[in-house]
Structures are given as C-alpha cells and as structure tokens.
Amino acid sequence: MQLAVVMSGTIIALTCGWLLLSSFTATLPVPAWLIPVTPVVKQDMTKDIAHVVMRDSEALSVLYGVWGYEVPADSAWCDQAVRAGLVCKSGNASLQTLVDQNLPWIASLKVGDKKLPVVVVRVGEASVDVLVGQQTWTLTHKWFESVWTGDYLLLWKMSPEGESTITRDSSEEEILWLETMLNRALHISTEPSAEWRPLLVEKIKQFQKSHHLKTDGVVGFSTLVHLWQVAGESAYLYRDEANISPETTVKGK
C-alpha cells in the first residue's frame, strides 16, 4: 500500500458569504493549492491517513473550491448550491461509473473505526488523487477501493433555467441556448434556432458521439455535463490518458 501527501498554499479566509475565485475561462480556474506537485511517496498509508480529520461540510467546502468557489465550511451545504447555479447529486456507484461521469466527487472512506470524506479529483491507471483540506493524497486503486464505501456526492450544472433535461417541450430560450452551445462545440457557423428541429437532434447526436456518450439525441445529465465542460464552465475529473474510456464505452444521456 502506498500514499503520497502534498502540502501547498492556504485558502483565502472569509468571514461570511461566497467568493468566486475567478471568472470561468476556456479552462476551469484552479486554485494555486490544487496545482499538481510531484508527491513524496510514503509507505504506511493507514498510519498516516488514520490521523486525518475532515467533516462532511468541510469536504463539500473543498468540492466547491474545485469548482472555483470559496465557501466557508459552515455555509457549505447542498441547499446552497443553487447560489452558484449548481445542484448536488448523490448515490452509490462503481469507480468506473464515476470516472465516466467525469466530475470530481466526495467519497466516504472507512479507515479503521472512523469515516473520512475525501474529494476525488483525479483517477489514473493505478492511482487516485483525493483532497483532504489543503492536502493531496495519492492512493493506490487497490487501497482506495478497499476502504471506499461506494457512495458519492457530486456537484453538477443543470440547464440555464435549472432543468435536468432539455426537450422539445422546453422553453425557446433553453432550445436556443442548446443549439448555440452545440454550434460552438461542433464549430458550426450557422445561425441557431429556438425551434426543436430534426437538424438540432442530429447535432445532439453528433456531439454525443464525439464525447463517447449514448447517441440517442436526448439531452440529460451526461450531455449537459459535457456541454458545460466544453464551454469551460464546469469542473471535471482529471484522468490519465490510459484511463479515458474508449469510443465503445457508452456513458449515458
């Protein structure tokens, strides 16, 4: 069993409220303390991590930070996510399922007799990077899966009107936004329309195919996540090239 721990800078302290660390650009702004540093490998993982403590609200505060928001732990709850245009999603899933969802998530580890929430930010071919406060721990897949309970909590960005899907029954504004986003992602220069047309469905399928999603023309969770990521307005899970799902993998709508 192996682990690496990296210490870096401090988070800006706030007395109240939220602070957007910086405007979203072509890539998600990453706080300086999240910039990867070559880790120092330690041998006794259990001994080291057994002394780490982080509350659920602190873990959610860290996850908000990955999204580019500074949120105090005492304000970091799911019902506050709407203030950032986000929503929480939780459940139980396999590691590969969460890798396919392509978003950082909070995982609960059972270390000894205690529960430790961590924020998963990278999944590689043989290791997993998790954040605990301002520390980055590099864990082996084998050890991570042996102590992870399989549960997850993640943040994701819904449509501009706060919907989890966009269909022919959606508002004209939503449909216009969808086609505008698809045109940008597919490098199409034609004028977008607010009507749900067969051409729009074909664009949806083309986008889904290019991102290895289920090619069904349905705009749901996975398609919205990837649209926002292409626009640079969503966090994403860092992955080694060897770990990226092949084209044959179908990852939902």
Short mmCIF file of C-alpha atoms in Angstrom, two decimals:
data_model
loop_
_atom_site.label_atom_id
_atom_site.label_comp_id
_atom_site.label_asym_id
_atom_site.label_seq_id
_atom_site.Cartn_x
_atom_site.Cartn_y
_atom_site.Cartn_z
CA MET A 1 0.00 0.00 0.00
CA GLN A 2 1.34 3.41 -0.96
CA LEU A 3 0.35 7.02 -0.49
CA ALA A 4 1.75 10.42 -1.27
CA VAL A 5 0.79 13.61 0.51
CA VAL A 6 1.37 17.09 -0.84
CA MET A 7 1.12 20.29 1.18
CA SER A 8 0.75 23.62 -0.52
CA GLY A 9 -0.68 27.13 -0.06
CA THR A 10 -3.59 28.32 2.04
CA ILE A 11 -7.18 29.08 1.10
CA ILE A 12 -8.43 32.66 1.29
CA ALA A 13 -10.31 33.07 4.58
CA LEU A 14 -13.81 34.58 4.50
CA THR A 15 -15.89 35.78 7.41
CA CYS A 16 -19.13 35.24 5.53
CA GLY A 17 -20.64 34.72 2.12
CA TRP A 18 -19.20 33.24 -1.03
CA LEU A 19 -16.35 34.36 -3.22
CA LEU A 20 -15.91 33.27 -6.83
CA LEU A 21 -12.17 32.72 -7.11
CA SER A 22 -12.09 33.93 -10.71
CA SER A 23 -14.24 34.09 -13.81
CA PHE A 24 -14.62 30.91 -15.79
CA THR A 25 -12.42 30.93 -18.86
CA ALA A 26 -11.51 28.37 -21.51
CA THR A 27 -10.48 26.05 -18.69
CA LEU A 28 -11.77 25.90 -15.14
CA PRO A 29 -9.76 28.19 -12.86
CA VAL A 30 -7.74 26.05 -10.48
CA PRO A 31 -6.76 27.41 -7.05
CA ALA A 32 -2.99 27.55 -6.65
CA TRP A 33 -3.04 24.89 -3.96
CA LEU A 34 -4.60 22.44 -6.45
CA ILE A 35 -1.77 22.71 -8.97
CA PRO A 36 -0.19 19.21 -9.16
CA VAL A 37 3.13 18.81 -7.39
CA THR A 38 5.38 15.77 -7.62
CA PRO A 39 4.45 13.83 -4.46
CA VAL A 40 6.73 12.20 -1.96
CA VAL A 41 5.81 8.53 -1.66
CA LYS A 42 5.16 7.23 1.84
CA GLN A 43 4.99 3.59 2.81
CA ASP A 44 2.50 3.42 5.69
CA MET A 45 -0.77 4.74 4.25
CA THR A 46 -3.03 3.55 7.06
CA LYS A 47 -0.89 5.07 9.78
CA ASP A 48 -0.79 8.47 8.04
CA ILE A 49 -4.41 8.81 6.96
CA ALA A 50 -5.74 7.46 10.26
CA HIS A 51 -4.81 10.80 11.84
CA VAL A 52 -6.62 12.92 9.23
CA VAL A 53 -9.94 14.51 10.18
CA MET A 54 -12.45 16.27 7.89
CA ARG A 55 -16.16 16.86 8.42
CA ASP A 56 -18.77 16.42 5.67
CA SER A 57 -19.32 20.17 5.43
CA GLU A 58 -15.56 20.71 5.11
CA ALA A 59 -15.43 18.17 2.29
CA LEU A 60 -18.24 19.99 0.46
CA SER A 61 -16.39 23.27 1.01
CA VAL A 62 -13.34 21.73 -0.69
CA LEU A 63 -15.51 20.47 -3.56
CA TYR A 64 -16.91 23.97 -4.07
CA GLY A 65 -13.30 25.14 -4.21
CA VAL A 66 -12.58 22.71 -7.04
CA TRP A 67 -15.43 24.40 -8.91
CA GLY A 68 -13.78 27.78 -8.35
CA TYR A 69 -15.83 28.97 -5.38
CA GLU A 70 -14.62 29.82 -1.89
CA VAL A 71 -17.33 28.67 0.53
CA PRO A 72 -16.85 28.55 4.31
CA ALA A 73 -17.47 25.11 5.80
CA ASP A 74 -20.36 26.40 7.91
CA SER A 75 -22.13 27.52 4.69
CA ALA A 76 -21.19 24.53 2.53
CA TRP A 77 -24.42 22.60 2.18
CA CYS A 78 -26.27 21.23 -0.82
CA ASP A 79 -29.20 23.61 -0.42
CA GLN A 80 -26.76 26.48 -1.01
CA ALA A 81 -25.52 25.10 -4.36
CA VAL A 82 -28.21 26.95 -6.31
CA ARG A 83 -26.42 30.21 -5.46
CA ALA A 84 -23.64 29.04 -7.78
CA GLY A 85 -26.03 27.60 -10.36
CA LEU A 86 -25.17 24.08 -9.20
CA VAL A 87 -27.04 21.11 -7.75
CA CYS A 88 -25.95 18.11 -5.67
CA LYS A 89 -26.27 14.54 -6.87
CA SER A 90 -25.62 11.59 -4.57
CA GLY A 91 -25.87 7.82 -4.61
CA ASN A 92 -23.82 4.65 -4.72
CA ALA A 93 -21.82 3.59 -7.78
CA SER A 94 -18.73 1.80 -9.02
CA LEU A 95 -15.44 3.61 -9.58
CA GLN A 96 -15.74 3.23 -13.36
CA THR A 97 -19.25 4.71 -13.34
CA LEU A 98 -18.00 7.80 -11.55
CA VAL A 99 -14.99 8.05 -13.85
CA ASP A 100 -17.42 8.01 -16.79
CA GLN A 101 -19.45 10.82 -15.21
CA ASN A 102 -16.27 12.90 -15.50
CA LEU A 103 -16.85 15.05 -12.40
CA PRO A 104 -14.96 15.32 -9.09
CA TRP A 105 -16.89 13.81 -6.19
CA ILE A 106 -16.89 13.31 -2.43
CA ALA A 107 -16.22 9.71 -1.40
CA SER A 108 -16.52 8.31 2.13
CA LEU A 109 -13.60 6.16 3.25
CA LYS A 110 -13.86 3.80 6.21
CA VAL A 111 -10.43 3.96 7.80
CA GLY A 112 -10.23 1.88 10.94
CA ASP A 113 -13.27 2.73 13.02
CA LYS A 114 -13.91 6.17 11.53
CA LYS A 115 -15.46 7.68 8.41
CA LEU A 116 -13.35 10.09 6.36
CA PRO A 117 -14.91 12.10 3.49
CA VAL A 118 -12.43 12.95 0.72
CA VAL A 119 -12.76 14.79 -2.60
CA VAL A 120 -11.68 12.71 -5.59
CA VAL A 121 -10.09 14.96 -8.24
CA ARG A 122 -8.04 12.54 -10.34
CA VAL A 123 -8.33 8.89 -11.29
CA GLY A 124 -5.32 7.41 -13.03
CA GLU A 125 -4.50 3.99 -14.36
CA ALA A 126 -3.18 2.79 -11.00
CA SER A 127 -3.81 5.60 -8.51
CA VAL A 128 -6.40 8.07 -7.24
CA ASP A 129 -5.78 11.64 -6.05
CA VAL A 130 -8.02 12.88 -3.23
CA LEU A 131 -8.17 16.18 -1.38
CA VAL A 132 -8.47 16.39 2.39
CA GLY A 133 -8.46 20.06 3.34
CA GLN A 134 -5.31 21.50 1.78
CA GLN A 135 -3.58 18.14 1.39
CA THR A 136 -3.49 15.98 -1.72
CA TRP A 137 -3.23 12.25 -1.08
CA THR A 138 -2.25 9.90 -3.89
CA LEU A 139 -3.79 6.50 -3.16
CA THR A 140 -3.44 3.20 -4.97
CA HIS A 141 -6.60 1.91 -6.66
CA LYS A 142 -6.49 -1.25 -4.57
CA TRP A 143 -6.35 0.56 -1.25
CA PHE A 144 -8.91 3.21 -2.25
CA GLU A 145 -11.48 0.62 -3.31
CA SER A 146 -10.85 -1.44 -0.17
CA VAL A 147 -11.84 1.46 2.12
CA TRP A 148 -14.32 3.35 -0.08
CA THR A 149 -17.95 2.61 0.76
CA GLY A 150 -19.06 3.19 -2.86
CA ASP A 151 -21.13 6.26 -2.04
CA TYR A 152 -20.66 9.61 -3.73
CA LEU A 153 -21.81 13.20 -3.66
CA LEU A 154 -21.03 15.48 -6.58
CA LEU A 155 -21.98 18.89 -7.92
CA TRP A 156 -23.15 19.45 -11.46
CA LYS A 157 -24.54 22.28 -13.52
CA MET A 158 -28.04 21.97 -14.96
CA SER A 159 -29.51 23.96 -17.85
CA PRO A 160 -29.62 27.79 -17.64
CA GLU A 161 -33.21 27.55 -16.37
CA GLY A 162 -32.29 24.92 -13.78
CA GLU A 163 -33.68 21.90 -15.61
CA SER A 164 -32.08 18.44 -15.66
CA THR A 165 -33.11 17.84 -19.28
CA ILE A 166 -33.82 19.85 -22.42
CA THR A 167 -36.57 18.55 -24.71
CA ARG A 168 -38.88 19.75 -27.48
CA ASP A 169 -41.19 20.97 -24.68
CA SER A 170 -38.51 23.21 -23.16
CA SER A 171 -38.70 26.99 -23.47
CA GLU A 172 -37.49 28.75 -26.61
CA GLU A 173 -34.66 30.25 -24.56
CA GLU A 174 -33.45 26.81 -23.48
CA ILE A 175 -33.59 25.40 -27.02
CA LEU A 176 -31.78 28.46 -28.40
CA TRP A 177 -29.09 28.07 -25.72
CA LEU A 178 -28.72 24.37 -26.54
CA GLU A 179 -28.24 24.93 -30.26
CA THR A 180 -25.84 27.82 -29.60
CA MET A 181 -23.72 25.58 -27.35
CA LEU A 182 -23.78 22.75 -29.88
CA ASN A 183 -22.77 25.07 -32.73
CA ARG A 184 -19.78 26.27 -30.71
CA ALA A 185 -18.76 22.76 -29.69
CA LEU A 186 -19.11 21.40 -33.23
CA HIS A 187 -17.63 24.52 -34.87
CA ILE A 188 -20.80 25.18 -36.86
CA SER A 189 -21.27 28.77 -38.04
CA THR A 190 -24.98 28.67 -38.94
CA GLU A 191 -27.47 30.81 -37.02
CA PRO A 192 -29.01 28.91 -34.07
CA SER A 193 -32.78 28.50 -33.86
CA ALA A 194 -35.21 28.47 -30.95
CA GLU A 195 -37.20 25.68 -32.61
CA TRP A 196 -36.76 21.96 -31.91
CA ARG A 197 -35.87 20.70 -35.38
CA PRO A 198 -34.57 17.39 -36.79
CA LEU A 199 -31.31 19.22 -37.51
CA LEU A 200 -30.96 20.01 -33.80
CA VAL A 201 -31.41 16.35 -32.89
CA GLU A 202 -28.69 15.42 -35.38
CA LYS A 203 -26.36 17.97 -33.78
CA ILE A 204 -27.10 16.49 -30.35
CA LYS A 205 -26.24 13.00 -31.62
CA GLN A 206 -23.07 14.25 -33.29
CA PHE A 207 -21.96 15.89 -30.04
CA GLN A 208 -22.80 12.77 -28.02
CA LYS A 209 -20.86 10.55 -30.40
CA SER A 210 -17.79 12.79 -30.28
CA HIS A 211 -17.81 12.57 -26.46
CA HIS A 212 -18.48 8.81 -26.31
CA LEU A 213 -21.96 9.27 -24.86
CA LYS A 214 -25.08 7.29 -25.63
CA THR A 215 -26.09 8.57 -29.08
CA ASP A 216 -29.84 8.94 -28.60
CA GLY A 217 -30.48 12.64 -29.13
CA VAL A 218 -31.69 13.04 -25.54
CA VAL A 219 -30.18 15.92 -23.57
CA GLY A 220 -29.87 14.73 -19.98
CA PHE A 221 -27.26 14.66 -17.22
CA SER A 222 -24.21 13.44 -19.19
CA THR A 223 -24.84 15.60 -22.26
CA LEU A 224 -25.34 18.73 -20.15
CA VAL A 225 -22.20 17.99 -18.14
CA HIS A 226 -20.10 17.69 -21.29
CA LEU A 227 -21.66 20.79 -22.89
CA TRP A 228 -20.72 22.89 -19.87
CA GLN A 229 -17.24 21.35 -19.76
CA VAL A 230 -16.61 22.15 -23.42
CA ALA A 231 -17.69 25.73 -22.67
CA GLY A 232 -15.20 25.87 -19.78
CA GLU A 233 -17.95 26.39 -17.21
CA SER A 234 -17.79 23.11 -15.31
CA ALA A 235 -15.27 21.29 -13.16
CA TYR A 236 -14.03 17.97 -14.49
CA LEU A 237 -12.26 14.86 -13.26
CA TYR A 238 -8.57 14.71 -14.14
CA ARG A 239 -7.67 11.42 -15.77
CA ASP A 240 -4.60 9.75 -17.23
CA GLU A 241 -4.86 9.22 -20.99
CA ALA A 242 -4.76 5.46 -20.45
CA ASN A 243 -7.79 5.72 -18.16
CA ILE A 244 -10.07 7.60 -20.55
CA SER A 245 -12.98 5.46 -21.72
CA PRO A 246 -12.67 4.21 -25.31
CA GLU A 247 -15.17 5.08 -28.01
CA THR A 248 -17.00 1.81 -27.44
CA THR A 249 -17.95 2.86 -23.91
CA VAL A 250 -21.49 4.24 -23.57
CA LYS A 251 -21.84 6.69 -20.70
CA GLY A 252 -25.49 7.69 -20.53
CA LYS A 253 -27.51 10.58 -21.89
#
